mmCIF file with all atom_site columns, C-alpha atoms in Angstrom:
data_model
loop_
_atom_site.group_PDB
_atom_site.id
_atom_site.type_symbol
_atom_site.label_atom_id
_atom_site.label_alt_id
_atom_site.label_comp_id
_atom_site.label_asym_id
_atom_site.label_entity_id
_atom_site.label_seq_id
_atom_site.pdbx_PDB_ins_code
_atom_site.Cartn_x
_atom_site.Cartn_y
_atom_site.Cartn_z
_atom_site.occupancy
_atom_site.B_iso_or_equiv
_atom_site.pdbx_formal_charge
_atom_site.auth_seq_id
_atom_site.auth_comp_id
_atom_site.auth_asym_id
_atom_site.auth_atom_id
_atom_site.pdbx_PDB_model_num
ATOM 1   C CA . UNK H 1 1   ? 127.215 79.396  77.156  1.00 59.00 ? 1   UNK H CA 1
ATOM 2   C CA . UNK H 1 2   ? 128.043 80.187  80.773  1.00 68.00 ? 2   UNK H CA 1
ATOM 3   C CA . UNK H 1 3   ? 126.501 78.212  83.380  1.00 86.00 ? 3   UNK H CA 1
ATOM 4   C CA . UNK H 1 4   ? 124.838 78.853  86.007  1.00 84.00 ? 4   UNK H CA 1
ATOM 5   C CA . UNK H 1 5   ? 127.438 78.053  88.702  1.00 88.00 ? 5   UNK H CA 1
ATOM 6   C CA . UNK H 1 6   ? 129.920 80.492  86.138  1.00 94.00 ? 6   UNK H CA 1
ATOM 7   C CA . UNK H 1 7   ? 127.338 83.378  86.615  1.00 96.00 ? 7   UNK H CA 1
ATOM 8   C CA . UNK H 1 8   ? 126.581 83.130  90.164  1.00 96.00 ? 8   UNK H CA 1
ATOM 9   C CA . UNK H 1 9   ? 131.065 83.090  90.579  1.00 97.00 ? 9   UNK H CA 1
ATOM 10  C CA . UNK H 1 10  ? 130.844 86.106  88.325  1.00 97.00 ? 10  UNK H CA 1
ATOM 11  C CA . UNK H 1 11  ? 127.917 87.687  89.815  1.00 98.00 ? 11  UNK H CA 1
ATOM 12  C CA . UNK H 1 12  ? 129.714 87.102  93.605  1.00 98.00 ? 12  UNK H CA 1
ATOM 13  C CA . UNK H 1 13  ? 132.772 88.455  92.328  1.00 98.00 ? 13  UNK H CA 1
ATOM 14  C CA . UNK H 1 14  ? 131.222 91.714  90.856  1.00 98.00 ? 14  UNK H CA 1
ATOM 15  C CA . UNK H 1 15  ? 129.138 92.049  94.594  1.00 98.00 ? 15  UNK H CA 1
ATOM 16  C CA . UNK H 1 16  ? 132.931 91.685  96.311  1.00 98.00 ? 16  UNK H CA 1
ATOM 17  C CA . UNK H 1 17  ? 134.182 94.766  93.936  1.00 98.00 ? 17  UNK H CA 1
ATOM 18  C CA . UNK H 1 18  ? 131.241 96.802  94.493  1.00 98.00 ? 18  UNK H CA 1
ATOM 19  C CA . UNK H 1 19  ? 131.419 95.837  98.171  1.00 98.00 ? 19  UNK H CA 1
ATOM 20  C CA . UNK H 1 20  ? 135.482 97.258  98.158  1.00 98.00 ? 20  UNK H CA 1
ATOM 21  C CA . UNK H 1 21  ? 134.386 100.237 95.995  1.00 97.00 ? 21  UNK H CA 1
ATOM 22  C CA . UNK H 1 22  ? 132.002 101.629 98.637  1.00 97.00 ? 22  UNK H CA 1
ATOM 23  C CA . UNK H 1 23  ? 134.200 101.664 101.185 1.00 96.00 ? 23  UNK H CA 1
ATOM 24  C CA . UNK H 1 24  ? 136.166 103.586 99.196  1.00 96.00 ? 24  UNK H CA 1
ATOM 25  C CA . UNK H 1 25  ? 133.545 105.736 98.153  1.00 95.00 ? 25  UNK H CA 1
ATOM 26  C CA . UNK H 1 26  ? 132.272 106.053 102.024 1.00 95.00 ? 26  UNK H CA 1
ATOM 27  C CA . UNK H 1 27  ? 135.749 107.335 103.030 1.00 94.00 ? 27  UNK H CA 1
ATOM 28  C CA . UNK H 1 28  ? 136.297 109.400 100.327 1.00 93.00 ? 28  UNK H CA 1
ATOM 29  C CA . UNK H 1 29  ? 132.673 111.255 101.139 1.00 92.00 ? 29  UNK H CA 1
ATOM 30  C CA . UNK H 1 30  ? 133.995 111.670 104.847 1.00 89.00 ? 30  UNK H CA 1
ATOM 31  C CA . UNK H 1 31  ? 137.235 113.077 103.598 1.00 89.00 ? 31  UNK H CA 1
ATOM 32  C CA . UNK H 1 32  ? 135.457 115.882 101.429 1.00 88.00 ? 32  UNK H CA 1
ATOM 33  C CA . UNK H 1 33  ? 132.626 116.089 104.038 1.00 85.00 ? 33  UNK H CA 1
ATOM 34  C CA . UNK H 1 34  ? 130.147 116.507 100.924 1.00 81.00 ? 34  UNK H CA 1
ATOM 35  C CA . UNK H 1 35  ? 126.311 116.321 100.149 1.00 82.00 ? 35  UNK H CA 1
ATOM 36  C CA . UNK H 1 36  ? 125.842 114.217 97.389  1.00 88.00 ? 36  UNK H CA 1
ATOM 37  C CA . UNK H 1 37  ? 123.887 115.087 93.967  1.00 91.00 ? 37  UNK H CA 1
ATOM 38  C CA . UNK H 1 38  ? 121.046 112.102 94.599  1.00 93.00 ? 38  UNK H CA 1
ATOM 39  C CA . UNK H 1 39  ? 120.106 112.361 91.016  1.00 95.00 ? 39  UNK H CA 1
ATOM 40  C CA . UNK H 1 40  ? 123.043 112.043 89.352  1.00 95.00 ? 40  UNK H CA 1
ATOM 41  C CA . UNK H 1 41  ? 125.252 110.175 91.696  1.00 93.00 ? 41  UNK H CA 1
ATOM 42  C CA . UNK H 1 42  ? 123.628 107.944 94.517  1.00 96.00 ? 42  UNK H CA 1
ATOM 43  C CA . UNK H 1 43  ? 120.730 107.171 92.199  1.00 97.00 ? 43  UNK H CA 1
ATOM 44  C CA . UNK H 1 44  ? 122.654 105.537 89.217  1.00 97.00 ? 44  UNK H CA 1
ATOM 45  C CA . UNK H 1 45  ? 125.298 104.097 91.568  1.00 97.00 ? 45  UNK H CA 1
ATOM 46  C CA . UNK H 1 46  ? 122.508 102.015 93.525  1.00 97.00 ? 46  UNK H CA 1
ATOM 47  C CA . UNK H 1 47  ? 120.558 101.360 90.498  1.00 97.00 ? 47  UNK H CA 1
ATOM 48  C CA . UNK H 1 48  ? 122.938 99.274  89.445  1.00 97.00 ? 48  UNK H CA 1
ATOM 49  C CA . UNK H 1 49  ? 124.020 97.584  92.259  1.00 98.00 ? 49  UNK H CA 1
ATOM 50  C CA . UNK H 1 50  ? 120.341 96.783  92.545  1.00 97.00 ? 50  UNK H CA 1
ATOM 51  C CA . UNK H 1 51  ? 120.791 95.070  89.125  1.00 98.00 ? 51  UNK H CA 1
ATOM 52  C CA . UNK H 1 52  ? 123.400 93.115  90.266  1.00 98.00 ? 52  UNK H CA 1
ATOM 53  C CA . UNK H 1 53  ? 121.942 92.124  93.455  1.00 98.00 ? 53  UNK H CA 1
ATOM 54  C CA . UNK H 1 54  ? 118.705 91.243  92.330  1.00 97.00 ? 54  UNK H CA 1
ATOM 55  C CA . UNK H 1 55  ? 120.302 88.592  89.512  1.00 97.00 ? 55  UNK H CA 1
ATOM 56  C CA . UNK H 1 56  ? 122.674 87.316  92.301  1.00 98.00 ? 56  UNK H CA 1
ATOM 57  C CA . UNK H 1 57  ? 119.552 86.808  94.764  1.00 97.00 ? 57  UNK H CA 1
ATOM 58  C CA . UNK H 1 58  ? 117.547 84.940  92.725  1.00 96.00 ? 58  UNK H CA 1
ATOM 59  C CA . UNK H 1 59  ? 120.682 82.542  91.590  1.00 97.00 ? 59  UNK H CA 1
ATOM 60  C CA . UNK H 1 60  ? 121.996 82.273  95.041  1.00 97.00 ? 60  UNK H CA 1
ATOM 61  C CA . UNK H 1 61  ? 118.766 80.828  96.122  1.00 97.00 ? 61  UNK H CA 1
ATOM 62  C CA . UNK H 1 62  ? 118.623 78.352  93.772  1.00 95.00 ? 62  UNK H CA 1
ATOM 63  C CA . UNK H 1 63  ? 122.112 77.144  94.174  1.00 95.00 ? 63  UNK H CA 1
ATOM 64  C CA . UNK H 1 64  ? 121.391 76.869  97.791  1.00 95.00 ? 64  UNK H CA 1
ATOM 65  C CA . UNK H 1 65  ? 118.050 75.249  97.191  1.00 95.00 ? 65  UNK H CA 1
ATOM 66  C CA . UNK H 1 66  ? 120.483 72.815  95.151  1.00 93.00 ? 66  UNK H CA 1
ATOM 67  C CA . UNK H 1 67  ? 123.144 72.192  96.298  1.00 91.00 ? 67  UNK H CA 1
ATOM 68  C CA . UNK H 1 68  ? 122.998 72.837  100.094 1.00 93.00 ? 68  UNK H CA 1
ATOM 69  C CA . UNK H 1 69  ? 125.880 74.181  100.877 1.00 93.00 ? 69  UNK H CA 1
ATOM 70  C CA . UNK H 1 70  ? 127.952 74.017  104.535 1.00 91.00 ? 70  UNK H CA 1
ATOM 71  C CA . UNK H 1 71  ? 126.773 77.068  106.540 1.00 92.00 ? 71  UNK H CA 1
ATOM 72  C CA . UNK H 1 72  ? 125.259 79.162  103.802 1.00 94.00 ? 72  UNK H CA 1
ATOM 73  C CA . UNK H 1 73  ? 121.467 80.127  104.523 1.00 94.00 ? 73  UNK H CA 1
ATOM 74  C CA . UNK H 1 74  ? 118.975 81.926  102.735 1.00 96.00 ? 74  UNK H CA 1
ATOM 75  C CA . UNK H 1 75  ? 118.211 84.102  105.807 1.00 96.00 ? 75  UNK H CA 1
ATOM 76  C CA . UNK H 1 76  ? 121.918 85.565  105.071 1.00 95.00 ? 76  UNK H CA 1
ATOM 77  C CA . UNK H 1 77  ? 121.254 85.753  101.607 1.00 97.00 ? 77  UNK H CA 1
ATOM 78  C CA . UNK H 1 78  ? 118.538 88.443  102.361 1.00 97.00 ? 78  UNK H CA 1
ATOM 79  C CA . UNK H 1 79  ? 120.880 89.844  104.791 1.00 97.00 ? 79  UNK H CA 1
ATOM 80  C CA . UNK H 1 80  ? 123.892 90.517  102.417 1.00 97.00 ? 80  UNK H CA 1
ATOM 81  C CA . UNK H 1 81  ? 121.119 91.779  99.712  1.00 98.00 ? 81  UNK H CA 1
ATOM 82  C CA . UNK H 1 82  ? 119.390 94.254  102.033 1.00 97.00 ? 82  UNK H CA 1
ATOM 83  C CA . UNK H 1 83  ? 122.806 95.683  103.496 1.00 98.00 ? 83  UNK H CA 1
ATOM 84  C CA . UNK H 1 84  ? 124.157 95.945  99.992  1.00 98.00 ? 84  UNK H CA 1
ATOM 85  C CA . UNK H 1 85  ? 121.185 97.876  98.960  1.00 97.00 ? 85  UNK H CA 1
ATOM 86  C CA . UNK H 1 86  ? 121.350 100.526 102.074 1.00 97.00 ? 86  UNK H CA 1
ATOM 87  C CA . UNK H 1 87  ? 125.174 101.074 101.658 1.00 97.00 ? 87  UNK H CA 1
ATOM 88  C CA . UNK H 1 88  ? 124.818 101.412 98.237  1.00 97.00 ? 88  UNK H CA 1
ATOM 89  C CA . UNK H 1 89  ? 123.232 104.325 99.292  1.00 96.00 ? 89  UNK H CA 1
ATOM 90  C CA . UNK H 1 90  ? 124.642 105.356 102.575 1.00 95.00 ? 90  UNK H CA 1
ATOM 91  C CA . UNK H 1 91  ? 127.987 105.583 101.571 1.00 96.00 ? 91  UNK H CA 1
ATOM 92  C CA . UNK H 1 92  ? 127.845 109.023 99.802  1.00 95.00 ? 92  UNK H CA 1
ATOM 93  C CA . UNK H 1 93  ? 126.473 110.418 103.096 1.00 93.00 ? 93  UNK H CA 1
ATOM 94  C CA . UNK H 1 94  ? 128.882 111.682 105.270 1.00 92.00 ? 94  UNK H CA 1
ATOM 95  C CA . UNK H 1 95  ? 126.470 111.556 108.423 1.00 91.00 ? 95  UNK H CA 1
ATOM 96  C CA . UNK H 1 96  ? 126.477 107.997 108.074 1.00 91.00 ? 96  UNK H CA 1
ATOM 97  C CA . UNK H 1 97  ? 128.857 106.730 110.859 1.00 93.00 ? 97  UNK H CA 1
ATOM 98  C CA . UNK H 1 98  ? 131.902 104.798 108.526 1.00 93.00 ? 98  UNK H CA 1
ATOM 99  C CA . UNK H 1 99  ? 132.111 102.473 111.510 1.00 95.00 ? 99  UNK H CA 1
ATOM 100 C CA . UNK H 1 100 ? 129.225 101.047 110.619 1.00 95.00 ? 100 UNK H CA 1
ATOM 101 C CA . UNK H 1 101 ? 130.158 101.051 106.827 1.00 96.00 ? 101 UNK H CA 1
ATOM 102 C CA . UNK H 1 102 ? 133.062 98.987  107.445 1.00 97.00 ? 102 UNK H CA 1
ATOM 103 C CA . UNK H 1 103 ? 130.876 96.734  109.916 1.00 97.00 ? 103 UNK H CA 1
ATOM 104 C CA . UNK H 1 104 ? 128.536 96.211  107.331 1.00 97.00 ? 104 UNK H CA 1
ATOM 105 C CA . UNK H 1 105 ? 131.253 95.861  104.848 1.00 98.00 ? 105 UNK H CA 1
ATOM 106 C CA . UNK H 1 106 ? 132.730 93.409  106.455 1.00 98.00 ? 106 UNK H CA 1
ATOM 107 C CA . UNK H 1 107 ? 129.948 91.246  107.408 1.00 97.00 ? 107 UNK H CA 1
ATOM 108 C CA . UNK H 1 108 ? 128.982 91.619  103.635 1.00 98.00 ? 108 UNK H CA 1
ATOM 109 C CA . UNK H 1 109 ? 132.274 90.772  102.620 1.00 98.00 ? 109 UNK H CA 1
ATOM 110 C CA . UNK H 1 110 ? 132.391 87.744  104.956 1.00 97.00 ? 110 UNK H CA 1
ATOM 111 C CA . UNK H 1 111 ? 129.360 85.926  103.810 1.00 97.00 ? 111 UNK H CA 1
ATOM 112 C CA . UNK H 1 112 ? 130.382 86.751  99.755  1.00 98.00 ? 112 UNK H CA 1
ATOM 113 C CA . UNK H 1 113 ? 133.690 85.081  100.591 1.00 97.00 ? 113 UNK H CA 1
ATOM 114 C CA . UNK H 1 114 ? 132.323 82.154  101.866 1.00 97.00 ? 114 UNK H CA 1
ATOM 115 C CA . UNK H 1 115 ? 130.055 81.631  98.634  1.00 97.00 ? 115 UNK H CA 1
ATOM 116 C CA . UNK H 1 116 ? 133.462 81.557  96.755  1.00 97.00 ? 116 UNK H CA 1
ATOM 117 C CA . UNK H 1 117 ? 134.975 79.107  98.757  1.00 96.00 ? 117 UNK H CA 1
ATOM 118 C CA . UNK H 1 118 ? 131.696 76.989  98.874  1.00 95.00 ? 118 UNK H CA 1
ATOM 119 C CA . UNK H 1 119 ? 131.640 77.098  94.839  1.00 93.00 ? 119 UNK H CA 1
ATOM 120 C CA . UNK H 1 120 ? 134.841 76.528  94.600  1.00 90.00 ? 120 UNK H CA 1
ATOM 121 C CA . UNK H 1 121 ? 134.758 73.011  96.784  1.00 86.00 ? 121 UNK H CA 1
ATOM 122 C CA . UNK H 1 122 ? 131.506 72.268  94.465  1.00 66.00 ? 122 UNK H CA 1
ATOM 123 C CA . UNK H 1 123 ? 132.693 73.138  91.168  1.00 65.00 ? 123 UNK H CA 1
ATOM 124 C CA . UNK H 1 124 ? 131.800 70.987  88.064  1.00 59.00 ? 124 UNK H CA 1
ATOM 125 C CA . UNK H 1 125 ? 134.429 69.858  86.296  1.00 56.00 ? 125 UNK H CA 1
ATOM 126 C CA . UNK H 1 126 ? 136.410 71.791  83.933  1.00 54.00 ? 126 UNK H CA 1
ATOM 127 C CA . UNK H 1 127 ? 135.827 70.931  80.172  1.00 47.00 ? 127 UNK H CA 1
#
């Protein structure tokens, strides 16, 4: 059975990839200078980020509420969740300035990182 510290590395982990991904996806949309079909590919795409995030929220806050960790806060737990959730979707617009996608990104990125490093300084003991 994976424990709850193992899911919220996991769920972290996934939220870094999809974090790299839409960068990717952001400059890929500037390159091709495209509209994107909402319905069929900004839809499902943040959908399921959503998923992710919204599992991730909900066991961030309790390992916070837990454990306390050094410099981790649930204000930028909300943060990281809402700017996932709006790049999720701003990426596959091209008006979207990709400055601020990669300042977003980054800040995102920055905060995820630091969950990782506080899990791994916390971690239970292998069995």
């Amino acid at each position: 059975m994976v424990s709850l510290y193992q899911q919220l590395q996991q769920l972290t982990e996934k939220l870094l990839q999809y974090n790299h991904r839409m960068l990717m996806i952001a400059e890929q949309t500037r390159h091709n200078n495209d509209e994107p079909d909402f319905f069929n590919t900004v839809k499902p795409f943040a959908d399921e980020v959503k998923q992710v995030i919204d599992t991730w929220k909900t066991i961030v806050l309790q390992w916070i509420n837990e454990k306390k960790p050094k410099y981790i806060y649930h204000l930028q737990i909300e943060t990281v969740s809402e700017n996932i959730e709006k790049l999720s979707v701003e990426i596959f617009y091209p008006t979207v300035q990709l400055r601020r996608i990669k300042q977003v990104h980054q800040s995102i990125e920055y905060t995820l990182t630091l969950i990782l490093e506080r899990l791994q300084e916390k971690a239970p003991p292998q069995q």
